[in-house]
Amino acid sequence: MSGQSSAGPTYTKAAHGFTQDMPPKGGYANVPYKRNLPVRGVSGAVIMGTTALICSYGFYKMGQANIEKRELEREKKWSRIWLLPLLQAEMDRDIYRREQAALAREKIIMSDVPGWEAGKSVYNTQRYVPKQIVVM
Amino acid sequence: MAAPGVFKDRTYSDPNPLPSSVPAVDELGTTSAPLKSASFFIGQYCKPVNDDFMLCKQENQDPAHCLKEGRKVTRCAAELISKLRENCLKEFDAHWQCLENNNQYFHACRKVEKELNSCVFTKLNLTKSIPGTPEGMQQIHEKKNPLFGPLTK
């Protein structure tokens, strides 16, 4: 009984001899039925706003980084493009050297086969077809 | 899958030399990092011969078809590399060694690259410029505070 005052209950003698239990003097104290939620920290809107702000900064940075990455990729590609003719020329010389050697070998090996045309393409085309078989 | 007829247990070597009908040209012999370092200068310096070679290749894919143009390409590149070494040896070495040590990332070697570029510009009058950079945007190698920098501090 939280409502009882320190003075203790008061009793009144009734006609029938019983003592009626009465509320304390001044009545019971209020029952704290209302929700008690004190404000703790910043409001939800502020938290949401800050989160949004941080996220937008991060996305902005990411966008900038994507642009920069794209440019770096272009730089890399162009550095390779500029080197392509050089590497291709070197490769071509090597392939030509090997093909000539293979042709000479074929001429010697097939010299006693009548009607054999050394170096003749197996394809019915004028287009150059890279060799599928390399003799080592 | 490997093409038919390829045996990977042997090296692809053939000791036969080029036929004597083909004029000899010294191969460049430069490894990947110095080539990458010099690539934009090669591209600018050798543009006419390179374009010539690529147009020839477009005409015909046969290796025998463009040997003459190919020799010019190699000679031009060799000439540029030797010029680079004559004029900017210190900067060139610093840049390609930086590339070698940084996974060949251009963005990891901007500091030494800047020195190389300025040296090449003053001595050889060649500038690095990346084609296709969007209108109004700075070339990536000239950006003041890039987001992607050296791999290690």
PDB file of C-alpha atoms in Angstrom:
ATOM      1  CA  MET A   1       0.000   0.000   0.000  1.00  0.00           C
ATOM      2  CA  SER A   2       2.069   2.826  -1.248  1.00  0.00           C
ATOM      3  CA  GLY A   3      -0.622   5.421  -0.611  1.00  0.00           C
ATOM      4  CA  GLN A   4      -0.626   5.258   3.174  1.00  0.00           C
ATOM      5  CA  SER A   5       0.643   8.347   4.864  1.00  0.00           C
ATOM      6  CA  SER A   6       3.087   8.157   7.697  1.00  0.00           C
ATOM      7  CA  ALA A   7       0.364   9.277  10.070  1.00  0.00           C
ATOM      8  CA  GLY A   8      -1.207   5.845   9.756  1.00  0.00           C
ATOM      9  CA  PRO A   9      -4.804   4.993   9.038  1.00  0.00           C
ATOM     10  CA  THR A  10      -7.612   6.699  10.858  1.00  0.00           C
ATOM     11  CA  TYR A  11     -10.399   4.673  12.359  1.00  0.00           C
ATOM     12  CA  THR A  12     -13.982   5.670  13.019  1.00  0.00           C
ATOM     13  CA  LYS A  13     -16.187   3.739  15.424  1.00  0.00           C
ATOM     14  CA  ALA A  14     -19.407   2.736  13.636  1.00  0.00           C
ATOM     15  CA  ALA A  15     -22.769   2.022  15.256  1.00  0.00           C
ATOM     16  CA  HIS A  16     -22.451  -1.725  14.819  1.00  0.00           C
ATOM     17  CA  GLY A  17     -19.160  -1.835  16.694  1.00  0.00           C
ATOM     18  CA  PHE A  18     -16.896  -2.532  13.692  1.00  0.00           C
ATOM     19  CA  THR A  19     -14.147  -0.236  12.722  1.00  0.00           C
ATOM     20  CA  GLN A  20     -14.410   1.041   9.148  1.00  0.00           C
ATOM     21  CA  ASP A  21     -11.158   1.000   7.210  1.00  0.00           C
ATOM     22  CA  MET A  22     -10.797   4.434   5.738  1.00  0.00           C
ATOM     23  CA  PRO A  23      -8.308   6.065   3.321  1.00  0.00           C
ATOM     24  CA  PRO A  24      -5.447   7.898   4.945  1.00  0.00           C
ATOM     25  CA  LYS A  25      -5.831  11.500   5.810  1.00  0.00           C
ATOM     26  CA  GLY A  26      -5.532  13.592   2.725  1.00  0.00           C
ATOM     27  CA  GLY A  27      -6.337  10.591   0.479  1.00  0.00           C
ATOM     28  CA  TYR A  28      -4.147   8.148  -1.352  1.00  0.00           C
ATOM     29  CA  ALA A  29      -1.288   9.441  -3.444  1.00  0.00           C
ATOM     30  CA  ASN A  30      -1.696   9.355  -7.221  1.00  0.00           C
ATOM     31  CA  VAL A  31      -1.041   6.037  -8.877  1.00  0.00           C
ATOM     32  CA  PRO A  32       1.728   6.668 -11.487  1.00  0.00           C
ATOM     33  CA  TYR A  33      -0.069   5.071 -14.423  1.00  0.00           C
ATOM     34  CA  LYS A  34       1.301   7.458 -17.103  1.00  0.00           C
ATOM     35  CA  ARG A  35       4.242   6.352 -19.249  1.00  0.00           C
ATOM     36  CA  ASN A  36       7.486   7.750 -17.994  1.00  0.00           C
ATOM     37  CA  LEU A  37       9.897   7.979 -20.966  1.00  0.00           C
ATOM     38  CA  PRO A  38      12.442  10.726 -20.427  1.00  0.00           C
ATOM     39  CA  VAL A  39      14.152  12.120 -23.570  1.00  0.00           C
ATOM     40  CA  ARG A  40      17.450  10.361 -23.960  1.00  0.00           C
ATOM     41  CA  GLY A  41      19.938  11.673 -26.531  1.00  0.00           C
ATOM     42  CA  VAL A  42      19.199  13.235 -29.900  1.00  0.00           C
ATOM     43  CA  SER A  43      15.972  12.695 -31.777  1.00  0.00           C
ATOM     44  CA  GLY A  44      15.440  10.085 -34.444  1.00  0.00           C
ATOM     45  CA  ALA A  45      15.259  12.723 -37.136  1.00  0.00           C
ATOM     46  CA  VAL A  46      18.723  13.958 -36.221  1.00  0.00           C
ATOM     47  CA  ILE A  47      20.153  10.430 -36.282  1.00  0.00           C
ATOM     48  CA  MET A  48      18.520   9.712 -39.613  1.00  0.00           C
ATOM     49  CA  GLY A  49      19.694  13.029 -40.993  1.00  0.00           C
ATOM     50  CA  THR A  50      23.285  12.466 -39.873  1.00  0.00           C
ATOM     51  CA  THR A  51      23.280   8.972 -41.332  1.00  0.00           C
ATOM     52  CA  ALA A  52      21.954  10.305 -44.610  1.00  0.00           C
ATOM     53  CA  LEU A  53      24.642  12.995 -44.616  1.00  0.00           C
ATOM     54  CA  ILE A  54      27.463  10.559 -43.974  1.00  0.00           C
ATOM     55  CA  CYS A  55      26.098   8.207 -46.610  1.00  0.00           C
ATOM     56  CA  SER A  56      25.801  10.950 -49.205  1.00  0.00           C
ATOM     57  CA  TYR A  57      29.402  11.979 -48.565  1.00  0.00           C
ATOM     58  CA  GLY A  58      30.470   8.374 -48.994  1.00  0.00           C
ATOM     59  CA  PHE A  59      28.510   7.985 -52.224  1.00  0.00           C
ATOM     60  CA  TYR A  60      29.953  11.238 -53.538  1.00  0.00           C
ATOM     61  CA  LYS A  61      33.463  10.011 -52.831  1.00  0.00           C
ATOM     62  CA  MET A  62      32.667   6.695 -54.445  1.00  0.00           C
ATOM     63  CA  GLY A  63      31.404   8.482 -57.544  1.00  0.00           C
ATOM     64  CA  GLN A  64      34.574  10.525 -57.734  1.00  0.00           C
ATOM     65  CA  ALA A  65      36.650   7.393 -57.302  1.00  0.00           C
ATOM     66  CA  ASN A  66      34.706   5.640 -60.062  1.00  0.00           C
ATOM     67  CA  ILE A  67      35.394   8.515 -62.434  1.00  0.00           C
ATOM     68  CA  GLU A  68      39.076   8.420 -61.528  1.00  0.00           C
ATOM     69  CA  LYS A  69      39.217   4.650 -61.916  1.00  0.00           C
ATOM     70  CA  ARG A  70      37.685   4.946 -65.363  1.00  0.00           C
ATOM     71  CA  GLU A  71      40.367   7.433 -66.345  1.00  0.00           C
ATOM     72  CA  LEU A  72      43.122   5.208 -64.958  1.00  0.00           C
ATOM     73  CA  GLU A  73      41.711   2.341 -66.973  1.00  0.00           C
ATOM     74  CA  ARG A  74      41.759   4.480 -70.107  1.00  0.00           C
ATOM     75  CA  GLU A  75      45.352   5.436 -69.408  1.00  0.00           C
ATOM     76  CA  LYS A  76      46.318   1.772 -69.093  1.00  0.00           C
ATOM     77  CA  LYS A  77      44.483   0.827 -72.269  1.00  0.00           C
ATOM     78  CA  TRP A  78      46.111   3.593 -74.291  1.00  0.00           C
ATOM     79  CA  SER A  79      49.551   2.697 -73.039  1.00  0.00           C
ATOM     80  CA  ARG A  80      48.907  -0.812 -74.363  1.00  0.00           C
ATOM     81  CA  ILE A  81      47.455   0.465 -77.622  1.00  0.00           C
ATOM     82  CA  TRP A  82      50.573   2.544 -78.264  1.00  0.00           C
ATOM     83  CA  LEU A  83      52.746  -0.522 -77.748  1.00  0.00           C
ATOM     84  CA  LEU A  84      50.665  -2.828 -79.910  1.00  0.00           C
ATOM     85  CA  PRO A  85      52.302  -2.169 -83.323  1.00  0.00           C
ATOM     86  CA  LEU A  86      55.728  -2.660 -81.832  1.00  0.00           C
ATOM     87  CA  LEU A  87      54.890  -5.998 -80.235  1.00  0.00           C
ATOM     88  CA  GLN A  88      52.945  -7.130 -83.282  1.00  0.00           C
ATOM     89  CA  ALA A  89      55.879  -6.336 -85.587  1.00  0.00           C
ATOM     90  CA  GLU A  90      58.245  -8.357 -83.425  1.00  0.00           C
ATOM     91  CA  MET A  91      55.813 -11.276 -83.299  1.00  0.00           C
ATOM     92  CA  ASP A  92      55.273 -11.145 -87.066  1.00  0.00           C
ATOM     93  CA  ARG A  93      58.980 -11.429 -87.758  1.00  0.00           C
ATOM     94  CA  ASP A  94      59.192 -14.439 -85.492  1.00  0.00           C
ATOM     95  CA  ILE A  95      56.175 -16.148 -87.048  1.00  0.00           C
ATOM     96  CA  TYR A  96      57.531 -15.454 -90.533  1.00  0.00           C
ATOM     97  CA  ARG A  97      60.900 -16.946 -89.593  1.00  0.00           C
ATOM     98  CA  ARG A  98      59.273 -20.106 -88.250  1.00  0.00           C
ATOM     99  CA  GLU A  99      56.980 -20.444 -91.248  1.00  0.00           C
ATOM    100  CA  GLN A 100      59.866 -20.143 -93.688  1.00  0.00           C
ATOM    101  CA  ALA A 101      61.804 -22.783 -91.747  1.00  0.00           C
ATOM    102  CA  ALA A 102      58.765 -25.074 -91.716  1.00  0.00           C
ATOM    103  CA  LEU A 103      58.353 -24.577 -95.472  1.00  0.00           C
ATOM    104  CA  ALA A 104      61.999 -25.486 -96.110  1.00  0.00           C
ATOM    105  CA  ARG A 105      61.615 -28.590 -93.959  1.00  0.00           C
ATOM    106  CA  GLU A 106      58.466 -29.590 -95.782  1.00  0.00           C
ATOM    107  CA  LYS A 107      60.185 -29.198 -99.165  1.00  0.00           C
ATOM    108  CA  ILE A 108      62.985 -31.547 -98.109  1.00  0.00           C
ATOM    109  CA  ILE A 109      60.721 -34.114 -96.457  1.00  0.00           C
ATOM    110  CA  MET A 110      58.196 -34.272 -99.306  1.00  0.00           C
ATOM    111  CA  SER A 111      60.699 -33.964-102.169  1.00  0.00           C
ATOM    112  CA  ASP A 112      60.124 -37.551-103.380  1.00  0.00           C
ATOM    113  CA  VAL A 113      56.325 -37.324-103.371  1.00  0.00           C
ATOM    114  CA  PRO A 114      55.193 -36.454-106.892  1.00  0.00           C
ATOM    115  CA  GLY A 115      52.664 -33.651-107.218  1.00  0.00           C
ATOM    116  CA  TRP A 116      53.141 -32.357-103.672  1.00  0.00           C
ATOM    117  CA  GLU A 117      52.963 -28.603-103.349  1.00  0.00           C
ATOM    118  CA  ALA A 118      54.924 -27.527-100.307  1.00  0.00           C
ATOM    119  CA  GLY A 119      53.328 -24.762 -98.298  1.00  0.00           C
ATOM    120  CA  LYS A 120      49.963 -25.047-100.009  1.00  0.00           C
ATOM    121  CA  SER A 121      47.100 -24.002 -97.772  1.00  0.00           C
ATOM    122  CA  VAL A 122      44.493 -26.587 -96.886  1.00  0.00           C
ATOM    123  CA  TYR A 123      41.880 -23.836 -97.017  1.00  0.00           C
ATOM    124  CA  ASN A 124      40.255 -22.624-100.191  1.00  0.00           C
ATOM    125  CA  THR A 125      40.819 -18.960 -99.456  1.00  0.00           C
ATOM    126  CA  GLN A 126      43.252 -16.163-100.211  1.00  0.00           C
ATOM    127  CA  ARG A 127      43.004 -14.947 -96.620  1.00  0.00           C
ATOM    128  CA  TYR A 128      45.928 -15.708 -94.297  1.00  0.00           C
ATOM    129  CA  VAL A 129      45.094 -18.491 -91.832  1.00  0.00           C
ATOM    130  CA  PRO A 130      47.417 -18.908 -88.835  1.00  0.00           C
ATOM    131  CA  LYS A 131      49.078 -22.301 -88.666  1.00  0.00           C
ATOM    132  CA  GLN A 132      47.312 -24.811 -86.454  1.00  0.00           C
ATOM    133  CA  ILE A 133      50.255 -27.187 -86.225  1.00  0.00           C
ATOM    134  CA  VAL A 134      53.794 -26.271 -85.252  1.00  0.00           C
ATOM    135  CA  VAL A 135      56.630 -28.763 -85.700  1.00  0.00           C
ATOM    136  CA  MET A 136      59.245 -28.546 -82.985  1.00  0.00           C
TER     137      MET A 136
ATOM    138  CA  MET B   1      41.871 -25.156 -74.643  1.00  0.00           C
ATOM    139  CA  ALA B   2      45.125 -25.256 -76.510  1.00  0.00           C
ATOM    140  CA  ALA B   3      45.020 -25.387 -80.259  1.00  0.00           C
ATOM    141  CA  PRO B   4      45.422 -28.873 -81.729  1.00  0.00           C
ATOM    142  CA  GLY B   5      49.014 -29.877 -82.177  1.00  0.00           C
ATOM    143  CA  VAL B   6      50.366 -27.893 -79.236  1.00  0.00           C
ATOM    144  CA  PHE B   7      52.563 -29.861 -76.891  1.00  0.00           C
ATOM    145  CA  LYS B   8      53.240 -27.989 -73.733  1.00  0.00           C
ATOM    146  CA  ASP B   9      56.055 -30.199 -72.494  1.00  0.00           C
ATOM    147  CA  ARG B  10      58.485 -28.609 -74.943  1.00  0.00           C
ATOM    148  CA  THR B  11      59.545 -25.016 -75.476  1.00  0.00           C
ATOM    149  CA  TYR B  12      58.422 -23.385 -78.688  1.00  0.00           C
ATOM    150  CA  SER B  13      61.837 -22.847 -80.157  1.00  0.00           C
ATOM    151  CA  ASP B  14      63.157 -22.969 -83.688  1.00  0.00           C
ATOM    152  CA  PRO B  15      66.847 -22.236 -84.222  1.00  0.00           C
ATOM    153  CA  ASN B  16      66.496 -21.431 -87.928  1.00  0.00           C
ATOM    154  CA  PRO B  17      67.380 -17.812 -88.670  1.00  0.00           C
ATOM    155  CA  LEU B  18      65.358 -15.380 -90.753  1.00  0.00           C
ATOM    156  CA  PRO B  19      65.925 -15.816 -94.500  1.00  0.00           C
ATOM    157  CA  SER B  20      68.737 -13.592 -95.737  1.00  0.00           C
ATOM    158  CA  SER B  21      66.268 -11.874 -98.081  1.00  0.00           C
ATOM    159  CA  VAL B  22      64.817 -10.098 -95.064  1.00  0.00           C
ATOM    160  CA  PRO B  23      66.974  -7.209 -93.818  1.00  0.00           C
ATOM    161  CA  ALA B  24      68.052  -7.729 -90.229  1.00  0.00           C
ATOM    162  CA  VAL B  25      66.754  -5.492 -87.490  1.00  0.00           C
ATOM    163  CA  ASP B  26      67.765  -5.637 -83.863  1.00  0.00           C
ATOM    164  CA  GLU B  27      64.856  -6.585 -81.657  1.00  0.00           C
ATOM    165  CA  LEU B  28      64.073  -4.059 -78.997  1.00  0.00           C
ATOM    166  CA  GLY B  29      64.685  -6.377 -76.045  1.00  0.00           C
ATOM    167  CA  THR B  30      63.119  -3.909 -73.640  1.00  0.00           C
ATOM    168  CA  THR B  31      61.090  -5.483 -70.858  1.00  0.00           C
ATOM    169  CA  SER B  32      57.544  -4.608 -69.949  1.00  0.00           C
ATOM    170  CA  ALA B  33      58.096  -1.915 -67.321  1.00  0.00           C
ATOM    171  CA  PRO B  34      60.375   0.339 -69.432  1.00  0.00           C
ATOM    172  CA  LEU B  35      58.046  -0.180 -72.379  1.00  0.00           C
ATOM    173  CA  LYS B  36      55.068   0.843 -70.298  1.00  0.00           C
ATOM    174  CA  SER B  37      56.966   3.834 -69.001  1.00  0.00           C
ATOM    175  CA  ALA B  38      57.833   4.920 -72.546  1.00  0.00           C
ATOM    176  CA  SER B  39      54.548   3.870 -74.144  1.00  0.00           C
ATOM    177  CA  PHE B  40      52.948   7.293 -74.485  1.00  0.00           C
ATOM    178  CA  PHE B  41      56.143   8.756 -75.916  1.00  0.00           C
ATOM    179  CA  ILE B  42      56.500   5.857 -78.347  1.00  0.00           C
ATOM    180  CA  GLY B  43      52.878   6.394 -79.335  1.00  0.00           C
ATOM    181  CA  GLN B  44      53.475  10.049 -80.062  1.00  0.00           C
ATOM    182  CA  TYR B  45      56.961   9.833 -81.522  1.00  0.00           C
ATOM    183  CA  CYS B  46      56.275   6.851 -83.793  1.00  0.00           C
ATOM    184  CA  LYS B  47      52.679   7.623 -84.725  1.00  0.00           C
ATOM    185  CA  PRO B  48      53.219   7.810 -88.525  1.00  0.00           C
ATOM    186  CA  VAL B  49      55.090   4.502 -88.799  1.00  0.00           C
ATOM    187  CA  ASN B  50      52.775   2.793 -86.326  1.00  0.00           C
ATOM    188  CA  ASP B  51      49.687   3.941 -88.210  1.00  0.00           C
ATOM    189  CA  ASP B  52      51.277   2.793 -91.441  1.00  0.00           C
ATOM    190  CA  PHE B  53      51.959  -0.634 -89.976  1.00  0.00           C
ATOM    191  CA  MET B  54      48.471  -1.051 -88.548  1.00  0.00           C
ATOM    192  CA  LEU B  55      46.853  -0.014 -91.844  1.00  0.00           C
ATOM    193  CA  CYS B  56      49.055  -2.554 -93.594  1.00  0.00           C
ATOM    194  CA  LYS B  57      47.941  -5.216 -91.098  1.00  0.00           C
ATOM    195  CA  GLN B  58      44.342  -4.271 -91.736  1.00  0.00           C
ATOM    196  CA  GLU B  59      44.965  -4.854 -95.415  1.00  0.00           C
ATOM    197  CA  ASN B  60      46.376  -8.337 -94.869  1.00  0.00           C
ATOM    198  CA  GLN B  61      46.942 -10.375 -91.714  1.00  0.00           C
ATOM    199  CA  ASP B  62      49.802 -12.368 -93.250  1.00  0.00           C
ATOM    200  CA  PRO B  63      53.005 -11.793 -91.235  1.00  0.00           C
ATOM    201  CA  ALA B  64      54.979 -11.741 -94.500  1.00  0.00           C
ATOM    202  CA  HIS B  65      52.923  -8.842 -95.818  1.00  0.00           C
ATOM    203  CA  CYS B  66      54.049  -6.108 -93.422  1.00  0.00           C
ATOM    204  CA  LEU B  67      57.650  -7.018 -92.621  1.00  0.00           C
ATOM    205  CA  LYS B  68      59.004  -3.765 -94.065  1.00  0.00           C
ATOM    206  CA  GLU B  69      56.611  -1.579 -92.098  1.00  0.00           C
ATOM    207  CA  GLY B  70      57.270  -3.685 -89.015  1.00  0.00           C
ATOM    208  CA  ARG B  71      61.003  -3.041 -89.251  1.00  0.00           C
ATOM    209  CA  LYS B  72      60.341   0.680 -89.376  1.00  0.00           C
ATOM    210  CA  VAL B  73      58.176   0.387 -86.275  1.00  0.00           C
ATOM    211  CA  THR B  74      60.883  -1.444 -84.363  1.00  0.00           C
ATOM    212  CA  ARG B  75      63.626   0.949 -85.492  1.00  0.00           C
ATOM    213  CA  CYS B  76      61.557   3.941 -84.488  1.00  0.00           C
ATOM    214  CA  ALA B  77      60.863   2.528 -81.028  1.00  0.00           C
ATOM    215  CA  ALA B  78      64.536   1.640 -80.570  1.00  0.00           C
ATOM    216  CA  GLU B  79      65.478   5.170 -81.591  1.00  0.00           C
ATOM    217  CA  LEU B  80      63.091   6.674 -79.075  1.00  0.00           C
ATOM    218  CA  ILE B  81      64.281   4.421 -76.265  1.00  0.00           C
ATOM    219  CA  SER B  82      67.911   5.335 -76.936  1.00  0.00           C
ATOM    220  CA  LYS B  83      66.991   9.030 -77.062  1.00  0.00           C
ATOM    221  CA  LEU B  84      65.176   8.667 -73.757  1.00  0.00           C
ATOM    222  CA  ARG B  85      68.220   7.017 -72.261  1.00  0.00           C
ATOM    223  CA  GLU B  86      70.557   9.678 -73.611  1.00  0.00           C
ATOM    224  CA  ASN B  87      68.532  12.612 -72.339  1.00  0.00           C
ATOM    225  CA  CYS B  88      66.549  11.476 -69.312  1.00  0.00           C
ATOM    226  CA  LEU B  89      68.246   8.332 -68.090  1.00  0.00           C
ATOM    227  CA  LYS B  90      67.855   9.113 -64.388  1.00  0.00           C
ATOM    228  CA  GLU B  91      64.145   9.977 -64.584  1.00  0.00           C
ATOM    229  CA  PHE B  92      63.384   7.126 -66.967  1.00  0.00           C
ATOM    230  CA  ASP B  93      65.106   4.583 -64.735  1.00  0.00           C
ATOM    231  CA  ALA B  94      63.364   5.942 -61.644  1.00  0.00           C
ATOM    232  CA  HIS B  95      59.960   5.719 -63.310  1.00  0.00           C
ATOM    233  CA  TRP B  96      60.237   2.234 -64.775  1.00  0.00           C
ATOM    234  CA  GLN B  97      61.747   0.874 -61.590  1.00  0.00           C
ATOM    235  CA  CYS B  98      58.861   2.392 -59.656  1.00  0.00           C
ATOM    236  CA  LEU B  99      56.429   0.705 -62.062  1.00  0.00           C
ATOM    237  CA  GLU B 100      58.296  -2.547 -61.625  1.00  0.00           C
ATOM    238  CA  ASN B 101      57.912  -2.305 -57.858  1.00  0.00           C
ATOM    239  CA  ASN B 102      54.266  -1.205 -57.869  1.00  0.00           C
ATOM    240  CA  ASN B 103      52.465  -3.796 -59.942  1.00  0.00           C
ATOM    241  CA  GLN B 104      52.969  -1.548 -62.992  1.00  0.00           C
ATOM    242  CA  TYR B 105      50.284   0.848 -61.778  1.00  0.00           C
ATOM    243  CA  PHE B 106      50.701   4.296 -63.293  1.00  0.00           C
ATOM    244  CA  HIS B 107      48.821   5.857 -60.385  1.00  0.00           C
ATOM    245  CA  ALA B 108      51.395   4.543 -57.914  1.00  0.00           C
ATOM    246  CA  CYS B 109      54.266   6.413 -59.600  1.00  0.00           C
ATOM    247  CA  ARG B 110      52.958   9.908 -60.289  1.00  0.00           C
ATOM    248  CA  LYS B 111      55.779  11.690 -58.546  1.00  0.00           C
ATOM    249  CA  VAL B 112      58.580  10.190 -60.621  1.00  0.00           C
ATOM    250  CA  GLU B 113      56.380  10.279 -63.681  1.00  0.00           C
ATOM    251  CA  LYS B 114      55.999  14.028 -63.358  1.00  0.00           C
ATOM    252  CA  GLU B 115      59.778  14.419 -63.390  1.00  0.00           C
ATOM    253  CA  LEU B 116      60.106  12.127 -66.400  1.00  0.00           C
ATOM    254  CA  ASN B 117      57.357  13.964 -68.283  1.00  0.00           C
ATOM    255  CA  SER B 118      58.888  17.374 -67.688  1.00  0.00           C
ATOM    256  CA  CYS B 119      62.341  16.108 -68.678  1.00  0.00           C
ATOM    257  CA  VAL B 120      61.012  14.531 -71.871  1.00  0.00           C
ATOM    258  CA  PHE B 121      59.057  17.679 -72.667  1.00  0.00           C
ATOM    259  CA  THR B 122      62.090  19.944 -72.322  1.00  0.00           C
ATOM    260  CA  LYS B 123      64.588  17.635 -74.029  1.00  0.00           C
ATOM    261  CA  LEU B 124      62.531  15.799 -76.650  1.00  0.00           C
ATOM    262  CA  ASN B 125      59.437  18.009 -76.887  1.00  0.00           C
ATOM    263  CA  LEU B 126      57.051  15.114 -76.356  1.00  0.00           C
ATOM    264  CA  THR B 127      54.028  15.361 -74.084  1.00  0.00           C
ATOM    265  CA  LYS B 128      52.012  12.565 -72.586  1.00  0.00           C
ATOM    266  CA  SER B 129      48.343  12.968 -73.402  1.00  0.00           C
ATOM    267  CA  ILE B 130      45.665  10.333 -73.011  1.00  0.00           C
ATOM    268  CA  PRO B 131      43.170  10.315 -75.880  1.00  0.00           C
ATOM    269  CA  GLY B 132      39.469  10.264 -75.060  1.00  0.00           C
ATOM    270  CA  THR B 133      39.591  12.195 -71.802  1.00  0.00           C
ATOM    271  CA  PRO B 134      36.153  13.828 -71.371  1.00  0.00           C
ATOM    272  CA  GLU B 135      35.751  17.458 -72.386  1.00  0.00           C
ATOM    273  CA  GLY B 136      36.815  19.862 -69.630  1.00  0.00           C
ATOM    274  CA  MET B 137      38.350  17.162 -67.463  1.00  0.00           C
ATOM    275  CA  GLN B 138      41.962  17.198 -66.389  1.00  0.00           C
ATOM    276  CA  GLN B 139      44.210  14.466 -67.714  1.00  0.00           C
ATOM    277  CA  ILE B 140      44.402  11.859 -65.000  1.00  0.00           C
ATOM    278  CA  HIS B 141      48.195  12.003 -64.699  1.00  0.00           C
ATOM    279  CA  GLU B 142      48.021  15.756 -64.063  1.00  0.00           C
ATOM    280  CA  LYS B 143      45.321  15.639 -61.372  1.00  0.00           C
ATOM    281  CA  LYS B 144      46.301  17.584 -58.246  1.00  0.00           C
ATOM    282  CA  ASN B 145      44.956  15.387 -55.438  1.00  0.00           C
ATOM    283  CA  PRO B 146      44.167  11.999 -56.890  1.00  0.00           C
ATOM    284  CA  LEU B 147      42.183   9.517 -54.822  1.00  0.00           C
ATOM    285  CA  PHE B 148      44.370   6.664 -55.977  1.00  0.00           C
ATOM    286  CA  GLY B 149      47.961   7.171 -54.976  1.00  0.00           C
ATOM    287  CA  PRO B 150      51.012   5.111 -54.105  1.00  0.00           C
ATOM    288  CA  LEU B 151      50.342   1.651 -52.748  1.00  0.00           C
ATOM    289  CA  THR B 152      52.523   2.276 -49.710  1.00  0.00           C
ATOM    290  CA  LYS B 153      53.150   5.500 -47.867  1.00  0.00           C
TER     291      LYS B 153
END
